[in-house]
Amino acid sequence: MAMQLNGAGRRQRPNAPHSGAETRHPAVALAIAVPCAVLLLVLFGGWEQLATQTQAVADLIGR
């Protein structure tokens, strides 16, 4: 959507449904992002790479 200047010189979206005062709780964002990240790990075969790198880091710190 194109931005417009209002009288105070601030950029504002036309017909914006919210005033911008409401924000999403971080737990909600986490609940959305984590399943998506896990799905991408499984779909693209990154699970084995994650396990390998985790093991390498654990070896570096002596566990």
Coordinates of C-alpha atoms in Angstrom, one line a residue:
M1 CA 0.0 0.0 0.0
A2 CA 1.2 3.5 -0.8
M3 CA 2.1 5.8 2.1
Q4 CA 0.6 9.2 2.4
L5 CA 1.7 12.3 4.4
N6 CA -0.9 13.6 6.8
G7 CA -1.1 17.2 8.1
A8 CA 1.5 16.6 10.8
G9 CA 4.1 15.4 8.4
R10 CA 3.9 11.8 9.6
R11 CA 3.7 8.9 7.1
Q12 CA 0.5 6.9 7.6
R13 CA -1.2 4.1 5.6
P14 CA -4.6 5.1 4.2
N15 CA -7.5 3.2 5.7
A16 CA -5.3 1.6 8.4
P17 CA -7.5 -0.7 10.5
H18 CA -5.5 -0.1 13.7
S19 CA -3.9 2.9 15.2
G20 CA -0.7 1.1 15.8
A21 CA -1.1 1.1 19.6
E22 CA -1.7 -2.6 19.8
T23 CA 1.3 -4.9 19.6
R24 CA 1.5 -8.7 19.4
H25 CA 2.8 -10.5 22.5
P26 CA 6.2 -12.1 22.0
A27 CA 4.8 -15.5 23.0
V28 CA 2.3 -15.3 20.2
A29 CA 5.0 -14.6 17.7
L30 CA 7.1 -17.4 19.1
A31 CA 4.1 -19.8 18.8
I32 CA 3.8 -18.9 15.1
A33 CA 7.5 -19.0 14.3
V34 CA 8.7 -22.2 16.0
P35 CA 6.3 -24.6 14.2
C36 CA 7.2 -23.0 10.9
A37 CA 10.9 -23.3 11.6
V38 CA 10.6 -27.0 12.6
L39 CA 8.6 -27.7 9.5
L40 CA 11.3 -26.1 7.3
L41 CA 14.0 -28.1 9.1
V42 CA 12.1 -31.4 8.4
L43 CA 11.2 -30.6 4.8
F44 CA 14.6 -29.5 3.7
G45 CA 16.7 -32.0 5.7
G46 CA 18.2 -29.6 8.0
W47 CA 17.5 -31.7 11.1
E48 CA 20.6 -33.8 10.7
Q49 CA 22.7 -30.7 10.1
L50 CA 21.3 -29.1 13.3
A51 CA 22.1 -32.2 15.3
T52 CA 25.7 -32.3 13.9
Q53 CA 26.3 -28.7 14.7
T54 CA 24.9 -29.1 18.2
Q55 CA 27.2 -32.0 18.8
A56 CA 30.2 -30.0 17.6
V57 CA 29.4 -27.1 19.9
A58 CA 28.9 -29.6 22.8
D59 CA 32.3 -31.1 22.1
L60 CA 33.9 -27.6 22.0
I61 CA 32.6 -26.7 25.5
G62 CA 33.6 -30.2 26.8
R63 CA 30.3 -32.0 27.3

